[in-house]
Amino acid sequence: SLKALVVKGISQAIDYDENHPDFPMNGDHMEKFAKRWLLHSLLWAFSGSTSWSERQEFSDMLIRTSGLQLPSPGKSISDYRVRVDDGEYEQWSESVPRMEIESHKVVSSDVVITTTDTVRHSDVMEAWLSNRMPLILCGPPGSGKTMTLTSVLQSVQGIVMANLNFSSRTTPEIILKT
């Protein structure tokens, strides 16, 4: 996953320069973005599946050894995303879209409430899926694995999603008929 995340950072830098030909990244901007993106990539590659306390400990070690400082003491690298447009940290919570739900849709099972966690996890999963890397999502029932994966797959270009529901009665013959 380190490779996928580093490649995503490189792609973001290239896209930024292509979309801003009049003011591409200068050396300081690139250095700031690259350092912060590398820490982000290392954190998620090596501690993405650990507990929050272990991830915080790993984040503290990365910050200590890199010499960089986070905007707020006591926070973790996992609390921030790296903005490509200026190389600065931004809290993930600022990336969560504000939404209003119509009262009749509140009970609908297809309404997705975006949270800081879904935005953060979607960003990491998108990097893996864009690089066609396999992944396994683990978590208790109802934790949002399918919802998050479906959301990410629908946003990745070049992927066509087909839902197949399986049960204990599903046989290979039924799958081949589909």
PDB file of C-alpha atoms in Angstrom:
ATOM      1  CA  SER A   1       0.000   0.000   0.000  1.00  0.00           C
ATOM      2  CA  LEU A   2       2.982   2.346   0.392  1.00  0.00           C
ATOM      3  CA  LYS A   3       3.563   2.186  -3.353  1.00  0.00           C
ATOM      4  CA  ALA A   4      -0.091   2.941  -4.124  1.00  0.00           C
ATOM      5  CA  LEU A   5      -0.137   5.946  -1.805  1.00  0.00           C
ATOM      6  CA  VAL A   6       3.182   7.340  -3.091  1.00  0.00           C
ATOM      7  CA  VAL A   7       1.967   6.923  -6.688  1.00  0.00           C
ATOM      8  CA  LYS A   8      -1.243   8.765  -5.770  1.00  0.00           C
ATOM      9  CA  GLY A   9       0.807  11.655  -4.351  1.00  0.00           C
ATOM     10  CA  ILE A  10       2.944  11.821  -7.479  1.00  0.00           C
ATOM     11  CA  SER A  11      -0.205  11.788  -9.625  1.00  0.00           C
ATOM     12  CA  GLN A  12      -1.694  14.620  -7.587  1.00  0.00           C
ATOM     13  CA  ALA A  13       1.458  16.719  -8.055  1.00  0.00           C
ATOM     14  CA  ILE A  14       1.506  16.053 -11.810  1.00  0.00           C
ATOM     15  CA  ASP A  15      -2.221  16.839 -12.111  1.00  0.00           C
ATOM     16  CA  TYR A  16      -1.723  20.055 -10.162  1.00  0.00           C
ATOM     17  CA  ASP A  17       1.063  21.225 -12.488  1.00  0.00           C
ATOM     18  CA  GLU A  18      -0.904  20.273 -15.613  1.00  0.00           C
ATOM     19  CA  ASN A  19      -3.961  22.177 -14.364  1.00  0.00           C
ATOM     20  CA  HIS A  20      -1.955  25.223 -13.226  1.00  0.00           C
ATOM     21  CA  PRO A  21       0.482  25.930 -16.101  1.00  0.00           C
ATOM     22  CA  ASP A  22       0.792  29.606 -15.111  1.00  0.00           C
ATOM     23  CA  PHE A  23       1.839  28.812 -11.538  1.00  0.00           C
ATOM     24  CA  PRO A  24       3.075  25.199 -11.196  1.00  0.00           C
ATOM     25  CA  MET A  25       4.582  23.893  -7.966  1.00  0.00           C
ATOM     26  CA  ASN A  26       7.864  25.603  -7.162  1.00  0.00           C
ATOM     27  CA  GLY A  27      10.629  23.865  -5.217  1.00  0.00           C
ATOM     28  CA  ASP A  28       9.401  24.884  -1.744  1.00  0.00           C
ATOM     29  CA  HIS A  29       5.800  23.948  -2.551  1.00  0.00           C
ATOM     30  CA  MET A  30       6.858  20.548  -3.915  1.00  0.00           C
ATOM     31  CA  GLU A  31       9.121  19.862  -0.941  1.00  0.00           C
ATOM     32  CA  LYS A  32       6.382  20.755   1.548  1.00  0.00           C
ATOM     33  CA  PHE A  33       3.815  18.590  -0.252  1.00  0.00           C
ATOM     34  CA  ALA A  34       6.222  15.655  -0.758  1.00  0.00           C
ATOM     35  CA  LYS A  35       7.361  15.531   2.889  1.00  0.00           C
ATOM     36  CA  ARG A  36       3.842  15.657   4.270  1.00  0.00           C
ATOM     37  CA  TRP A  37       2.514  13.217   1.669  1.00  0.00           C
ATOM     38  CA  LEU A  38       5.293  10.741   2.447  1.00  0.00           C
ATOM     39  CA  LEU A  39       4.408  10.833   6.161  1.00  0.00           C
ATOM     40  CA  HIS A  40       0.729  10.329   5.266  1.00  0.00           C
ATOM     41  CA  SER A  41       1.674   7.379   3.035  1.00  0.00           C
ATOM     42  CA  LEU A  42       3.946   5.785   5.645  1.00  0.00           C
ATOM     43  CA  LEU A  43       1.309   6.114   8.345  1.00  0.00           C
ATOM     44  CA  TRP A  44      -1.440   4.439   6.337  1.00  0.00           C
ATOM     45  CA  ALA A  45       0.829   1.819   4.753  1.00  0.00           C
ATOM     46  CA  PHE A  46       2.303   0.611   8.032  1.00  0.00           C
ATOM     47  CA  SER A  47      -0.417   1.315  10.581  1.00  0.00           C
ATOM     48  CA  GLY A  48      -3.653   1.519   8.607  1.00  0.00           C
ATOM     49  CA  SER A  49      -4.952  -1.714  10.086  1.00  0.00           C
ATOM     50  CA  THR A  50      -3.819  -1.075  13.657  1.00  0.00           C
ATOM     51  CA  SER A  51      -5.759   0.342  16.586  1.00  0.00           C
ATOM     52  CA  TRP A  52      -6.100   4.110  16.998  1.00  0.00           C
ATOM     53  CA  SER A  53      -3.638   4.115  19.914  1.00  0.00           C
ATOM     54  CA  GLU A  54      -1.000   2.234  17.902  1.00  0.00           C
ATOM     55  CA  ARG A  55      -1.592   4.519  14.921  1.00  0.00           C
ATOM     56  CA  GLN A  56      -1.158   7.548  17.209  1.00  0.00           C
ATOM     57  CA  GLU A  57       2.090   6.089  18.547  1.00  0.00           C
ATOM     58  CA  PHE A  58       3.390   5.491  15.009  1.00  0.00           C
ATOM     59  CA  SER A  59       2.316   9.002  13.987  1.00  0.00           C
ATOM     60  CA  ASP A  60       4.182  10.472  16.964  1.00  0.00           C
ATOM     61  CA  MET A  61       7.328   8.570  15.934  1.00  0.00           C
ATOM     62  CA  LEU A  62       7.031   9.781  12.314  1.00  0.00           C
ATOM     63  CA  ILE A  63       6.576  13.392  13.409  1.00  0.00           C
ATOM     64  CA  ARG A  64       9.467  13.157  15.885  1.00  0.00           C
ATOM     65  CA  THR A  65      11.905  11.677  13.357  1.00  0.00           C
ATOM     66  CA  SER A  66      10.842  13.897  10.444  1.00  0.00           C
ATOM     67  CA  GLY A  67      11.200  17.188  12.269  1.00  0.00           C
ATOM     68  CA  LEU A  68       7.829  18.374  10.936  1.00  0.00           C
ATOM     69  CA  GLN A  69       5.129  19.738  13.207  1.00  0.00           C
ATOM     70  CA  LEU A  70       1.408  19.235  13.013  1.00  0.00           C
ATOM     71  CA  PRO A  71      -0.859  22.296  13.175  1.00  0.00           C
ATOM     72  CA  SER A  72      -2.320  21.174  16.530  1.00  0.00           C
ATOM     73  CA  PRO A  73      -0.298  19.440  19.264  1.00  0.00           C
ATOM     74  CA  GLY A  74      -1.724  16.126  20.419  1.00  0.00           C
ATOM     75  CA  LYS A  75      -3.214  15.317  17.025  1.00  0.00           C
ATOM     76  CA  SER A  76      -2.112  12.532  14.696  1.00  0.00           C
ATOM     77  CA  ILE A  77      -1.088  12.542  11.057  1.00  0.00           C
ATOM     78  CA  SER A  78      -4.272  10.511  10.525  1.00  0.00           C
ATOM     79  CA  ASP A  79      -6.304  13.575  11.590  1.00  0.00           C
ATOM     80  CA  TYR A  80      -5.059  15.494   8.548  1.00  0.00           C
ATOM     81  CA  ARG A  81      -5.064  15.315   4.785  1.00  0.00           C
ATOM     82  CA  VAL A  82      -2.365  16.966   2.692  1.00  0.00           C
ATOM     83  CA  ARG A  83      -3.592  19.676   0.331  1.00  0.00           C
ATOM     84  CA  VAL A  84      -1.836  19.531  -3.031  1.00  0.00           C
ATOM     85  CA  ASP A  85      -2.541  23.184  -3.800  1.00  0.00           C
ATOM     86  CA  ASP A  86      -0.271  24.471  -1.006  1.00  0.00           C
ATOM     87  CA  GLY A  87       1.293  21.393   0.641  1.00  0.00           C
ATOM     88  CA  GLU A  88      -0.272  22.216   3.994  1.00  0.00           C
ATOM     89  CA  TYR A  89      -2.209  20.012   6.384  1.00  0.00           C
ATOM     90  CA  GLU A  90      -5.981  20.303   6.575  1.00  0.00           C
ATOM     91  CA  GLN A  91      -8.157  18.456   9.058  1.00  0.00           C
ATOM     92  CA  TRP A  92     -10.151  15.661   7.439  1.00  0.00           C
ATOM     93  CA  SER A  93     -13.261  17.064   9.108  1.00  0.00           C
ATOM     94  CA  GLU A  94     -13.004  20.100   6.803  1.00  0.00           C
ATOM     95  CA  SER A  95     -13.358  17.726   3.808  1.00  0.00           C
ATOM     96  CA  VAL A  96     -16.683  16.293   4.946  1.00  0.00           C
ATOM     97  CA  PRO A  97     -19.421  17.707   2.733  1.00  0.00           C
ATOM     98  CA  ARG A  98     -22.364  19.366   4.447  1.00  0.00           C
ATOM     99  CA  MET A  99     -25.631  17.806   3.449  1.00  0.00           C
ATOM    100  CA  GLU A 100     -29.306  18.180   4.108  1.00  0.00           C
ATOM    101  CA  ILE A 101     -31.523  15.126   4.081  1.00  0.00           C
ATOM    102  CA  GLU A 102     -35.158  15.369   3.134  1.00  0.00           C
ATOM    103  CA  SER A 103     -37.348  14.103   5.969  1.00  0.00           C
ATOM    104  CA  HIS A 104     -38.894  11.289   3.897  1.00  0.00           C
ATOM    105  CA  LYS A 105     -35.409   9.909   3.065  1.00  0.00           C
ATOM    106  CA  VAL A 106     -34.215   9.593   6.671  1.00  0.00           C
ATOM    107  CA  VAL A 107     -35.382   5.977   6.911  1.00  0.00           C
ATOM    108  CA  SER A 108     -34.045   5.011   3.461  1.00  0.00           C
ATOM    109  CA  SER A 109     -31.262   2.416   3.534  1.00  0.00           C
ATOM    110  CA  ASP A 110     -29.445   3.913   0.541  1.00  0.00           C
ATOM    111  CA  VAL A 111     -28.758   7.310   2.152  1.00  0.00           C
ATOM    112  CA  VAL A 112     -25.075   7.606   2.975  1.00  0.00           C
ATOM    113  CA  ILE A 113     -24.047  10.019   5.703  1.00  0.00           C
ATOM    114  CA  THR A 114     -20.469  11.043   4.966  1.00  0.00           C
ATOM    115  CA  THR A 115     -18.245  11.249   8.042  1.00  0.00           C
ATOM    116  CA  THR A 116     -14.612  12.080   8.679  1.00  0.00           C
ATOM    117  CA  ASP A 117     -13.849   8.347   8.777  1.00  0.00           C
ATOM    118  CA  THR A 118     -15.552   7.579   5.464  1.00  0.00           C
ATOM    119  CA  VAL A 119     -13.733  10.471   3.757  1.00  0.00           C
ATOM    120  CA  ARG A 120     -10.390   9.376   5.227  1.00  0.00           C
ATOM    121  CA  HIS A 121     -10.859   5.690   4.395  1.00  0.00           C
ATOM    122  CA  SER A 122     -12.192   6.442   0.918  1.00  0.00           C
ATOM    123  CA  ASP A 123      -9.046   8.427   0.123  1.00  0.00           C
ATOM    124  CA  VAL A 124      -6.764   5.531   1.097  1.00  0.00           C
ATOM    125  CA  MET A 125      -8.931   2.902  -0.620  1.00  0.00           C
ATOM    126  CA  GLU A 126      -9.049   4.969  -3.811  1.00  0.00           C
ATOM    127  CA  ALA A 127      -5.246   4.890  -3.949  1.00  0.00           C
ATOM    128  CA  TRP A 128      -5.212   1.088  -3.670  1.00  0.00           C
ATOM    129  CA  LEU A 129      -7.994   0.546  -6.187  1.00  0.00           C
ATOM    130  CA  SER A 130      -6.549   3.020  -8.702  1.00  0.00           C
ATOM    131  CA  ASN A 131      -3.384   0.931  -8.683  1.00  0.00           C
ATOM    132  CA  ARG A 132      -5.464  -2.261  -9.043  1.00  0.00           C
ATOM    133  CA  MET A 133      -4.176  -3.563  -5.719  1.00  0.00           C
ATOM    134  CA  PRO A 134      -6.207  -6.172  -3.861  1.00  0.00           C
ATOM    135  CA  LEU A 135      -7.528  -5.324  -0.432  1.00  0.00           C
ATOM    136  CA  ILE A 136      -9.494  -6.939   2.343  1.00  0.00           C
ATOM    137  CA  LEU A 137     -11.882  -4.890   4.436  1.00  0.00           C
ATOM    138  CA  CYS A 138     -12.368  -6.135   7.970  1.00  0.00           C
ATOM    139  CA  GLY A 139     -14.853  -4.942  10.518  1.00  0.00           C
ATOM    140  CA  PRO A 140     -17.986  -5.862  12.389  1.00  0.00           C
ATOM    141  CA  PRO A 141     -21.358  -6.017  10.638  1.00  0.00           C
ATOM    142  CA  GLY A 142     -22.759  -2.559  10.005  1.00  0.00           C
ATOM    143  CA  SER A 143     -19.420  -0.744  10.232  1.00  0.00           C
ATOM    144  CA  GLY A 144     -19.697   0.574   6.662  1.00  0.00           C
ATOM    145  CA  LYS A 145     -17.352  -1.701   4.720  1.00  0.00           C
ATOM    146  CA  THR A 146     -19.699  -2.289   1.774  1.00  0.00           C
ATOM    147  CA  MET A 147     -20.990   1.293   1.756  1.00  0.00           C
ATOM    148  CA  THR A 148     -17.482   2.782   1.716  1.00  0.00           C
ATOM    149  CA  LEU A 149     -16.215   0.367  -0.936  1.00  0.00           C
ATOM    150  CA  THR A 150     -19.271   0.995  -3.136  1.00  0.00           C
ATOM    151  CA  SER A 151     -18.808   4.753  -2.820  1.00  0.00           C
ATOM    152  CA  VAL A 152     -15.123   4.537  -3.748  1.00  0.00           C
ATOM    153  CA  LEU A 153     -15.710   2.173  -6.670  1.00  0.00           C
ATOM    154  CA  GLN A 154     -18.355   4.497  -8.090  1.00  0.00           C
ATOM    155  CA  SER A 155     -15.900   7.417  -7.983  1.00  0.00           C
ATOM    156  CA  VAL A 156     -12.868   5.670  -9.546  1.00  0.00           C
ATOM    157  CA  GLN A 157     -12.592   6.154 -13.305  1.00  0.00           C
ATOM    158  CA  GLY A 158     -12.307   3.064 -15.440  1.00  0.00           C
ATOM    159  CA  ILE A 159     -14.118   0.757 -13.031  1.00  0.00           C
ATOM    160  CA  VAL A 160     -17.543  -0.663 -13.779  1.00  0.00           C
ATOM    161  CA  MET A 161     -19.228  -2.057 -10.725  1.00  0.00           C
ATOM    162  CA  ALA A 162     -21.530  -5.053 -10.758  1.00  0.00           C
ATOM    163  CA  ASN A 163     -23.175  -6.050  -7.485  1.00  0.00           C
ATOM    164  CA  LEU A 164     -23.633  -9.736  -6.797  1.00  0.00           C
ATOM    165  CA  ASN A 165     -25.385 -10.839  -3.642  1.00  0.00           C
ATOM    166  CA  PHE A 166     -24.486 -14.242  -2.263  1.00  0.00           C
ATOM    167  CA  SER A 167     -26.133 -16.450   0.305  1.00  0.00           C
ATOM    168  CA  SER A 168     -25.608 -19.945   1.620  1.00  0.00           C
ATOM    169  CA  ARG A 169     -27.675 -21.213  -1.333  1.00  0.00           C
ATOM    170  CA  THR A 170     -25.536 -19.537  -4.008  1.00  0.00           C
ATOM    171  CA  THR A 171     -23.918 -22.074  -6.322  1.00  0.00           C
ATOM    172  CA  PRO A 172     -21.392 -21.669  -9.134  1.00  0.00           C
ATOM    173  CA  GLU A 173     -24.178 -22.479 -11.615  1.00  0.00           C
ATOM    174  CA  ILE A 174     -26.275 -19.549 -10.402  1.00  0.00           C
ATOM    175  CA  ILE A 175     -23.295 -17.199 -10.739  1.00  0.00           C
ATOM    176  CA  LEU A 176     -22.580 -18.390 -14.296  1.00  0.00           C
ATOM    177  CA  LYS A 177     -26.203 -17.764 -15.277  1.00  0.00           C
ATOM    178  CA  THR A 178     -25.990 -14.139 -14.065  1.00  0.00           C
TER     179      THR A 178
END
